[in-house]
mmCIF file with all atom_site columns, C-alpha atoms in Angstrom:
data_model
loop_
_atom_site.group_PDB
_atom_site.id
_atom_site.type_symbol
_atom_site.label_atom_id
_atom_site.label_alt_id
_atom_site.label_comp_id
_atom_site.label_asym_id
_atom_site.label_entity_id
_atom_site.label_seq_id
_atom_site.pdbx_PDB_ins_code
_atom_site.Cartn_x
_atom_site.Cartn_y
_atom_site.Cartn_z
_atom_site.occupancy
_atom_site.B_iso_or_equiv
_atom_site.pdbx_formal_charge
_atom_site.auth_seq_id
_atom_site.auth_comp_id
_atom_site.auth_asym_id
_atom_site.auth_atom_id
_atom_site.pdbx_PDB_model_num
ATOM 1   C CA . UNK X 1 1   ? 0.000   0.000   0.000   1.00 65.00 ? 6   UNK X CA 1
ATOM 2   C CA . UNK X 1 2   ? 2.730   2.428   1.016   1.00 74.00 ? 7   UNK X CA 1
ATOM 3   C CA . UNK X 1 3   ? 4.803   1.595   -2.078  1.00 81.00 ? 8   UNK X CA 1
ATOM 4   C CA . UNK X 1 4   ? 1.961   2.240   -4.513  1.00 80.00 ? 9   UNK X CA 1
ATOM 5   C CA . UNK X 1 5   ? 1.051   5.515   -2.811  1.00 77.00 ? 10  UNK X CA 1
ATOM 6   C CA . UNK X 1 6   ? 4.668   6.665   -2.868  1.00 82.00 ? 11  UNK X CA 1
ATOM 7   C CA . UNK X 1 7   ? 5.099   5.778   -6.552  1.00 88.00 ? 12  UNK X CA 1
ATOM 8   C CA . UNK X 1 8   ? 1.840   7.535   -7.468  1.00 86.00 ? 13  UNK X CA 1
ATOM 9   C CA . UNK X 1 9   ? 2.951   10.618  -5.587  1.00 84.00 ? 14  UNK X CA 1
ATOM 10  C CA . UNK X 1 10  ? 6.369   10.601  -7.254  1.00 89.00 ? 15  UNK X CA 1
ATOM 11  C CA . UNK X 1 11  ? 4.604   10.307  -10.611 1.00 89.00 ? 16  UNK X CA 1
ATOM 12  C CA . UNK X 1 12  ? 2.384   13.299  -9.748  1.00 87.00 ? 17  UNK X CA 1
ATOM 13  C CA . UNK X 1 13  ? 5.340   15.358  -8.567  1.00 86.00 ? 18  UNK X CA 1
ATOM 14  C CA . UNK X 1 14  ? 7.268   14.545  -11.744 1.00 90.00 ? 19  UNK X CA 1
ATOM 15  C CA . UNK X 1 15  ? 4.341   15.687  -13.905 1.00 91.00 ? 20  UNK X CA 1
ATOM 16  C CA . UNK X 1 16  ? 4.449   18.975  -12.023 1.00 88.00 ? 21  UNK X CA 1
ATOM 17  C CA . UNK X 1 17  ? 8.241   19.121  -12.540 1.00 90.00 ? 22  UNK X CA 1
ATOM 18  C CA . UNK X 1 18  ? 8.575   19.451  -8.772  1.00 89.00 ? 23  UNK X CA 1
ATOM 19  C CA . UNK X 1 19  ? 12.047  19.555  -7.226  1.00 90.00 ? 24  UNK X CA 1
ATOM 20  C CA . UNK X 1 20  ? 10.645  17.227  -4.567  1.00 89.00 ? 25  UNK X CA 1
ATOM 21  C CA . UNK X 1 21  ? 10.222  14.305  -7.005  1.00 90.00 ? 26  UNK X CA 1
ATOM 22  C CA . UNK X 1 22  ? 13.901  13.241  -7.002  1.00 93.00 ? 27  UNK X CA 1
ATOM 23  C CA . UNK X 1 23  ? 14.121  13.787  -3.226  1.00 92.00 ? 28  UNK X CA 1
ATOM 24  C CA . UNK X 1 24  ? 11.070  11.615  -2.649  1.00 91.00 ? 29  UNK X CA 1
ATOM 25  C CA . UNK X 1 25  ? 12.432  8.955   -5.011  1.00 93.00 ? 30  UNK X CA 1
ATOM 26  C CA . UNK X 1 26  ? 15.751  8.940   -3.141  1.00 94.00 ? 31  UNK X CA 1
ATOM 27  C CA . UNK X 1 27  ? 14.004  8.565   0.241   1.00 93.00 ? 32  UNK X CA 1
ATOM 28  C CA . UNK X 1 28  ? 11.820  5.766   -1.137  1.00 93.00 ? 33  UNK X CA 1
ATOM 29  C CA . UNK X 1 29  ? 14.901  4.015   -2.516  1.00 95.00 ? 34  UNK X CA 1
ATOM 30  C CA . UNK X 1 30  ? 16.577  4.179   0.913   1.00 95.00 ? 35  UNK X CA 1
ATOM 31  C CA . UNK X 1 31  ? 13.473  2.746   2.600   1.00 94.00 ? 36  UNK X CA 1
ATOM 32  C CA . UNK X 1 32  ? 13.148  -0.103  0.115   1.00 94.00 ? 37  UNK X CA 1
ATOM 33  C CA . UNK X 1 33  ? 16.850  -0.921  0.440   1.00 95.00 ? 38  UNK X CA 1
ATOM 34  C CA . UNK X 1 34  ? 16.430  -1.016  4.230   1.00 95.00 ? 39  UNK X CA 1
ATOM 35  C CA . UNK X 1 35  ? 13.377  -3.299  3.958   1.00 93.00 ? 40  UNK X CA 1
ATOM 36  C CA . UNK X 1 36  ? 15.310  -5.702  1.717   1.00 94.00 ? 41  UNK X CA 1
ATOM 37  C CA . UNK X 1 37  ? 18.640  -5.816  3.524   1.00 95.00 ? 42  UNK X CA 1
ATOM 38  C CA . UNK X 1 38  ? 17.719  -5.169  7.151   1.00 94.00 ? 43  UNK X CA 1
ATOM 39  C CA . UNK X 1 39  ? 14.125  -6.427  7.347   1.00 91.00 ? 44  UNK X CA 1
ATOM 40  C CA . UNK X 1 40  ? 15.100  -10.073 7.658   1.00 91.00 ? 45  UNK X CA 1
ATOM 41  C CA . UNK X 1 41  ? 17.650  -9.622  10.418  1.00 93.00 ? 46  UNK X CA 1
ATOM 42  C CA . UNK X 1 42  ? 16.977  -10.586 14.023  1.00 90.00 ? 47  UNK X CA 1
ATOM 43  C CA . UNK X 1 43  ? 17.888  -7.111  15.287  1.00 92.00 ? 48  UNK X CA 1
ATOM 44  C CA . UNK X 1 44  ? 19.113  -3.757  14.010  1.00 95.00 ? 49  UNK X CA 1
ATOM 45  C CA . UNK X 1 45  ? 20.379  -0.618  15.660  1.00 96.00 ? 50  UNK X CA 1
ATOM 46  C CA . UNK X 1 46  ? 17.653  1.729   16.857  1.00 96.00 ? 51  UNK X CA 1
ATOM 47  C CA . UNK X 1 47  ? 19.521  4.554   15.122  1.00 97.00 ? 52  UNK X CA 1
ATOM 48  C CA . UNK X 1 48  ? 18.867  2.854   11.771  1.00 96.00 ? 53  UNK X CA 1
ATOM 49  C CA . UNK X 1 49  ? 15.183  2.427   12.569  1.00 96.00 ? 54  UNK X CA 1
ATOM 50  C CA . UNK X 1 50  ? 14.896  6.094   13.512  1.00 97.00 ? 55  UNK X CA 1
ATOM 51  C CA . UNK X 1 51  ? 16.598  7.126   10.269  1.00 97.00 ? 56  UNK X CA 1
ATOM 52  C CA . UNK X 1 52  ? 14.139  5.064   8.210   1.00 96.00 ? 57  UNK X CA 1
ATOM 53  C CA . UNK X 1 53  ? 11.201  6.477   10.165  1.00 96.00 ? 58  UNK X CA 1
ATOM 54  C CA . UNK X 1 54  ? 12.511  9.980   9.405   1.00 96.00 ? 59  UNK X CA 1
ATOM 55  C CA . UNK X 1 55  ? 12.649  9.155   5.698   1.00 95.00 ? 60  UNK X CA 1
ATOM 56  C CA . UNK X 1 56  ? 9.117   7.759   5.834   1.00 93.00 ? 61  UNK X CA 1
ATOM 57  C CA . UNK X 1 57  ? 7.897   10.976  7.460   1.00 93.00 ? 62  UNK X CA 1
ATOM 58  C CA . UNK X 1 58  ? 9.738   13.035  4.839   1.00 92.00 ? 63  UNK X CA 1
ATOM 59  C CA . UNK X 1 59  ? 7.936   11.115  2.096   1.00 90.00 ? 64  UNK X CA 1
ATOM 60  C CA . UNK X 1 60  ? 4.621   11.942  3.770   1.00 89.00 ? 65  UNK X CA 1
ATOM 61  C CA . UNK X 1 61  ? 5.584   15.619  3.820   1.00 88.00 ? 66  UNK X CA 1
ATOM 62  C CA . UNK X 1 62  ? 6.569   15.568  0.126   1.00 86.00 ? 67  UNK X CA 1
ATOM 63  C CA . UNK X 1 63  ? 3.027   14.397  -0.587  1.00 81.00 ? 68  UNK X CA 1
ATOM 64  C CA . UNK X 1 64  ? 1.803   17.856  0.439   1.00 79.00 ? 69  UNK X CA 1
ATOM 65  C CA . UNK X 1 65  ? -0.939  16.385  2.611   1.00 80.00 ? 70  UNK X CA 1
ATOM 66  C CA . UNK X 1 66  ? -3.209  18.930  4.331   1.00 85.00 ? 71  UNK X CA 1
ATOM 67  C CA . UNK X 1 67  ? -1.949  18.182  7.870   1.00 87.00 ? 72  UNK X CA 1
ATOM 68  C CA . UNK X 1 68  ? 1.737   17.927  6.948   1.00 89.00 ? 73  UNK X CA 1
ATOM 69  C CA . UNK X 1 69  ? 2.675   20.776  9.268   1.00 92.00 ? 74  UNK X CA 1
ATOM 70  C CA . UNK X 1 70  ? 1.213   18.777  12.147  1.00 94.00 ? 75  UNK X CA 1
ATOM 71  C CA . UNK X 1 71  ? 3.640   15.854  11.930  1.00 95.00 ? 76  UNK X CA 1
ATOM 72  C CA . UNK X 1 72  ? 5.982   15.751  14.906  1.00 96.00 ? 77  UNK X CA 1
ATOM 73  C CA . UNK X 1 73  ? 8.810   13.318  15.548  1.00 98.00 ? 78  UNK X CA 1
ATOM 74  C CA . UNK X 1 74  ? 10.776  13.534  18.779  1.00 98.00 ? 79  UNK X CA 1
ATOM 75  C CA . UNK X 1 75  ? 13.638  11.367  20.007  1.00 98.00 ? 80  UNK X CA 1
ATOM 76  C CA . UNK X 1 76  ? 14.927  11.862  23.563  1.00 97.00 ? 81  UNK X CA 1
ATOM 77  C CA . UNK X 1 77  ? 17.762  9.960   25.170  1.00 96.00 ? 82  UNK X CA 1
ATOM 78  C CA . UNK X 1 78  ? 20.800  8.093   23.954  1.00 95.00 ? 83  UNK X CA 1
ATOM 79  C CA . UNK X 1 79  ? 20.033  5.728   21.057  1.00 94.00 ? 84  UNK X CA 1
ATOM 80  C CA . UNK X 1 80  ? 23.629  4.530   20.657  1.00 93.00 ? 85  UNK X CA 1
ATOM 81  C CA . UNK X 1 81  ? 24.049  0.791   20.912  1.00 93.00 ? 86  UNK X CA 1
ATOM 82  C CA . UNK X 1 82  ? 20.331  0.058   21.373  1.00 95.00 ? 87  UNK X CA 1
ATOM 83  C CA . UNK X 1 83  ? 18.974  -2.762  19.243  1.00 93.00 ? 88  UNK X CA 1
ATOM 84  C CA . UNK X 1 84  ? 15.419  -3.589  18.215  1.00 93.00 ? 89  UNK X CA 1
ATOM 85  C CA . UNK X 1 85  ? 13.676  -5.929  15.799  1.00 91.00 ? 90  UNK X CA 1
ATOM 86  C CA . UNK X 1 86  ? 13.661  -4.395  12.321  1.00 92.00 ? 91  UNK X CA 1
ATOM 87  C CA . UNK X 1 87  ? 10.572  -2.487  11.234  1.00 90.00 ? 92  UNK X CA 1
ATOM 88  C CA . UNK X 1 88  ? 9.000   -3.005  14.645  1.00 89.00 ? 93  UNK X CA 1
ATOM 89  C CA . UNK X 1 89  ? 7.499   0.486   14.777  1.00 94.00 ? 94  UNK X CA 1
ATOM 90  C CA . UNK X 1 90  ? 6.710   0.909   11.065  1.00 91.00 ? 95  UNK X CA 1
ATOM 91  C CA . UNK X 1 91  ? 3.309   -0.823  11.099  1.00 87.00 ? 96  UNK X CA 1
ATOM 92  C CA . UNK X 1 92  ? 2.099   1.489   13.862  1.00 92.00 ? 97  UNK X CA 1
ATOM 93  C CA . UNK X 1 93  ? 3.433   4.545   12.027  1.00 93.00 ? 98  UNK X CA 1
ATOM 94  C CA . UNK X 1 94  ? 1.888   3.518   8.716   1.00 90.00 ? 99  UNK X CA 1
ATOM 95  C CA . UNK X 1 95  ? -1.437  2.898   10.467  1.00 89.00 ? 100 UNK X CA 1
ATOM 96  C CA . UNK X 1 96  ? -1.405  6.438   11.895  1.00 92.00 ? 101 UNK X CA 1
ATOM 97  C CA . UNK X 1 97  ? -1.184  7.895   8.397   1.00 90.00 ? 102 UNK X CA 1
ATOM 98  C CA . UNK X 1 98  ? -3.503  5.361   6.771   1.00 87.00 ? 103 UNK X CA 1
ATOM 99  C CA . UNK X 1 99  ? -6.318  5.464   9.343   1.00 88.00 ? 104 UNK X CA 1
ATOM 100 C CA . UNK X 1 100 ? -5.854  8.999   10.662  1.00 90.00 ? 105 UNK X CA 1
ATOM 101 C CA . UNK X 1 101 ? -7.305  12.160  9.160   1.00 93.00 ? 106 UNK X CA 1
ATOM 102 C CA . UNK X 1 102 ? -4.015  13.969  8.479   1.00 91.00 ? 107 UNK X CA 1
ATOM 103 C CA . UNK X 1 103 ? -4.410  13.312  4.747   1.00 86.00 ? 108 UNK X CA 1
ATOM 104 C CA . UNK X 1 104 ? -7.910  14.817  4.680   1.00 89.00 ? 109 UNK X CA 1
ATOM 105 C CA . UNK X 1 105 ? -7.723  17.832  6.984   1.00 91.00 ? 110 UNK X CA 1
ATOM 106 C CA . UNK X 1 106 ? -5.351  20.599  8.054   1.00 93.00 ? 111 UNK X CA 1
ATOM 107 C CA . UNK X 1 107 ? -6.282  19.932  11.677  1.00 93.00 ? 112 UNK X CA 1
ATOM 108 C CA . UNK X 1 108 ? -5.163  16.303  11.456  1.00 94.00 ? 113 UNK X CA 1
ATOM 109 C CA . UNK X 1 109 ? -1.960  15.312  13.240  1.00 96.00 ? 114 UNK X CA 1
ATOM 110 C CA . UNK X 1 110 ? 0.511   12.517  13.839  1.00 97.00 ? 115 UNK X CA 1
ATOM 111 C CA . UNK X 1 111 ? 2.858   12.711  16.834  1.00 98.00 ? 116 UNK X CA 1
ATOM 112 C CA . UNK X 1 112 ? 5.680   10.192  17.261  1.00 98.00 ? 117 UNK X CA 1
ATOM 113 C CA . UNK X 1 113 ? 7.840   10.117  20.385  1.00 98.00 ? 118 UNK X CA 1
ATOM 114 C CA . UNK X 1 114 ? 10.771  7.928   21.419  1.00 98.00 ? 119 UNK X CA 1
ATOM 115 C CA . UNK X 1 115 ? 12.024  8.160   25.015  1.00 98.00 ? 120 UNK X CA 1
ATOM 116 C CA . UNK X 1 116 ? 15.175  6.122   25.475  1.00 97.00 ? 121 UNK X CA 1
ATOM 117 C CA . UNK X 1 117 ? 16.679  5.365   28.865  1.00 95.00 ? 122 UNK X CA 1
ATOM 118 C CA . UNK X 1 118 ? 19.400  3.013   30.080  1.00 91.00 ? 123 UNK X CA 1
ATOM 119 C CA . UNK X 1 119 ? 17.332  -0.180  29.815  1.00 91.00 ? 124 UNK X CA 1
ATOM 120 C CA . UNK X 1 120 ? 14.020  0.876   28.290  1.00 95.00 ? 125 UNK X CA 1
ATOM 121 C CA . UNK X 1 121 ? 12.675  2.179   25.000  1.00 97.00 ? 126 UNK X CA 1
ATOM 122 C CA . UNK X 1 122 ? 9.341   3.960   25.181  1.00 98.00 ? 127 UNK X CA 1
ATOM 123 C CA . UNK X 1 123 ? 7.517   4.605   21.925  1.00 98.00 ? 128 UNK X CA 1
ATOM 124 C CA . UNK X 1 124 ? 4.308   6.569   21.606  1.00 98.00 ? 129 UNK X CA 1
ATOM 125 C CA . UNK X 1 125 ? 2.346   7.379   18.507  1.00 98.00 ? 130 UNK X CA 1
ATOM 126 C CA . UNK X 1 126 ? -0.849  9.404   18.494  1.00 98.00 ? 131 UNK X CA 1
ATOM 127 C CA . UNK X 1 127 ? -3.017  10.514  15.615  1.00 97.00 ? 132 UNK X CA 1
ATOM 128 C CA . UNK X 1 128 ? -6.294  12.266  15.097  1.00 96.00 ? 133 UNK X CA 1
ATOM 129 C CA . UNK X 1 129 ? -9.024  10.534  13.144  1.00 92.00 ? 134 UNK X CA 1
ATOM 130 C CA . UNK X 1 130 ? -12.538 11.015  11.839  1.00 86.00 ? 135 UNK X CA 1
ATOM 131 C CA . UNK X 1 131 ? -15.223 8.489   12.614  1.00 76.00 ? 136 UNK X CA 1
ATOM 132 C CA . UNK X 1 132 ? -14.992 5.890   9.892   1.00 69.00 ? 137 UNK X CA 1
ATOM 133 C CA . UNK X 1 133 ? -16.175 2.412   9.302   1.00 60.00 ? 138 UNK X CA 1
ATOM 134 C CA . UNK X 1 134 ? -14.517 0.045   11.788  1.00 62.00 ? 139 UNK X CA 1
ATOM 135 C CA . UNK X 1 135 ? -12.033 -2.369  10.269  1.00 62.00 ? 140 UNK X CA 1
ATOM 136 C CA . UNK X 1 136 ? -10.806 -5.733  11.484  1.00 61.00 ? 141 UNK X CA 1
ATOM 137 C CA . UNK X 1 137 ? -7.541  -4.422  12.951  1.00 67.00 ? 142 UNK X CA 1
ATOM 138 C CA . UNK X 1 138 ? -5.416  -7.158  11.357  1.00 75.00 ? 143 UNK X CA 1
ATOM 139 C CA . UNK X 1 139 ? -2.298  -4.955  11.520  1.00 74.00 ? 144 UNK X CA 1
ATOM 140 C CA . UNK X 1 140 ? -2.606  -4.613  15.304  1.00 80.00 ? 145 UNK X CA 1
ATOM 141 C CA . UNK X 1 141 ? -3.222  -8.335  15.725  1.00 84.00 ? 146 UNK X CA 1
ATOM 142 C CA . UNK X 1 142 ? -0.109  -9.025  13.678  1.00 84.00 ? 147 UNK X CA 1
ATOM 143 C CA . UNK X 1 143 ? 2.072   -6.618  15.634  1.00 86.00 ? 148 UNK X CA 1
ATOM 144 C CA . UNK X 1 144 ? 0.871   -8.069  18.958  1.00 88.00 ? 149 UNK X CA 1
ATOM 145 C CA . UNK X 1 145 ? 1.696   -11.570 17.737  1.00 89.00 ? 150 UNK X CA 1
ATOM 146 C CA . UNK X 1 146 ? 5.094   -10.358 16.530  1.00 86.00 ? 151 UNK X CA 1
ATOM 147 C CA . UNK X 1 147 ? 5.812   -8.705  19.877  1.00 89.00 ? 152 UNK X CA 1
ATOM 148 C CA . UNK X 1 148 ? 4.782   -11.864 21.753  1.00 90.00 ? 153 UNK X CA 1
ATOM 149 C CA . UNK X 1 149 ? 7.192   -13.940 19.680  1.00 89.00 ? 154 UNK X CA 1
ATOM 150 C CA . UNK X 1 150 ? 10.095  -11.484 19.637  1.00 86.00 ? 155 UNK X CA 1
ATOM 151 C CA . UNK X 1 151 ? 9.912   -9.925  23.076  1.00 87.00 ? 156 UNK X CA 1
ATOM 152 C CA . UNK X 1 152 ? 7.792   -12.365 25.100  1.00 87.00 ? 157 UNK X CA 1
ATOM 153 C CA . UNK X 1 153 ? 7.291   -10.699 28.493  1.00 86.00 ? 158 UNK X CA 1
ATOM 154 C CA . UNK X 1 154 ? 9.737   -7.825  28.006  1.00 93.00 ? 159 UNK X CA 1
ATOM 155 C CA . UNK X 1 155 ? 7.247   -5.384  26.519  1.00 95.00 ? 160 UNK X CA 1
ATOM 156 C CA . UNK X 1 156 ? 4.037   -3.613  27.418  1.00 95.00 ? 161 UNK X CA 1
ATOM 157 C CA . UNK X 1 157 ? 1.639   -2.104  24.873  1.00 95.00 ? 162 UNK X CA 1
ATOM 158 C CA . UNK X 1 158 ? -1.474  -0.062  25.500  1.00 95.00 ? 163 UNK X CA 1
ATOM 159 C CA . UNK X 1 159 ? -3.957  1.352   23.042  1.00 93.00 ? 164 UNK X CA 1
ATOM 160 C CA . UNK X 1 160 ? -6.148  4.286   23.958  1.00 94.00 ? 165 UNK X CA 1
ATOM 161 C CA . UNK X 1 161 ? -8.896  5.676   21.775  1.00 92.00 ? 166 UNK X CA 1
ATOM 162 C CA . UNK X 1 162 ? -10.891 8.693   22.913  1.00 92.00 ? 167 UNK X CA 1
ATOM 163 C CA . UNK X 1 163 ? -11.861 12.189  21.792  1.00 93.00 ? 168 UNK X CA 1
ATOM 164 C CA . UNK X 1 164 ? -11.021 11.231  18.187  1.00 93.00 ? 169 UNK X CA 1
ATOM 165 C CA . UNK X 1 165 ? -7.390  10.558  19.124  1.00 95.00 ? 170 UNK X CA 1
ATOM 166 C CA . UNK X 1 166 ? -5.855  7.132   18.719  1.00 95.00 ? 171 UNK X CA 1
ATOM 167 C CA . UNK X 1 167 ? -2.755  6.500   20.824  1.00 97.00 ? 172 UNK X CA 1
ATOM 168 C CA . UNK X 1 168 ? -0.429  3.531   21.113  1.00 96.00 ? 173 UNK X CA 1
ATOM 169 C CA . UNK X 1 169 ? 2.220   3.285   23.821  1.00 97.00 ? 174 UNK X CA 1
ATOM 170 C CA . UNK X 1 170 ? 4.845   0.579   23.496  1.00 96.00 ? 175 UNK X CA 1
ATOM 171 C CA . UNK X 1 171 ? 7.498   0.052   26.160  1.00 97.00 ? 176 UNK X CA 1
ATOM 172 C CA . UNK X 1 172 ? 10.353  -2.356  25.536  1.00 95.00 ? 177 UNK X CA 1
ATOM 173 C CA . UNK X 1 173 ? 12.305  -3.382  28.624  1.00 91.00 ? 178 UNK X CA 1
ATOM 174 C CA . UNK X 1 174 ? 15.817  -4.726  28.955  1.00 79.00 ? 179 UNK X CA 1
ATOM 175 C CA . UNK X 1 175 ? 17.458  -2.794  26.191  1.00 66.00 ? 180 UNK X CA 1
#
């Protein structure tokens, strides 16, 4: 889904002769390379994950979506040497853009926060949304199953949905 959207947006930008088209293509190339070469590994450095998340966010901003000025990404703490499963956070981030209202409205937002301490990684993602038809939530089921397999009892995830804000908190212990 992400790939087709990105390619369609690059196509649109190229028709407009936008200077953002080659930048978006370069960011997409970096993400795809990461998916291919790092996605199958048992663990990767958190720094690499954060870099790919940044590129993903940049692609969203190149799309010129209405709420693009309301995308925030904050990283606090020392990421050096921390390892995580590859693409662990990407499903949650993609869901925030896919199911949120940031693409439809200027008031829409996505806020991503990493708080890293000595032996804990805290990840929070929040997004606004409009009432839509409920879906099955297969992505969340898959990520929970993945977390159970990869991290067993060394994580805690909560999902909160109220006042048209969807928020996921994921804490990974022992890092």
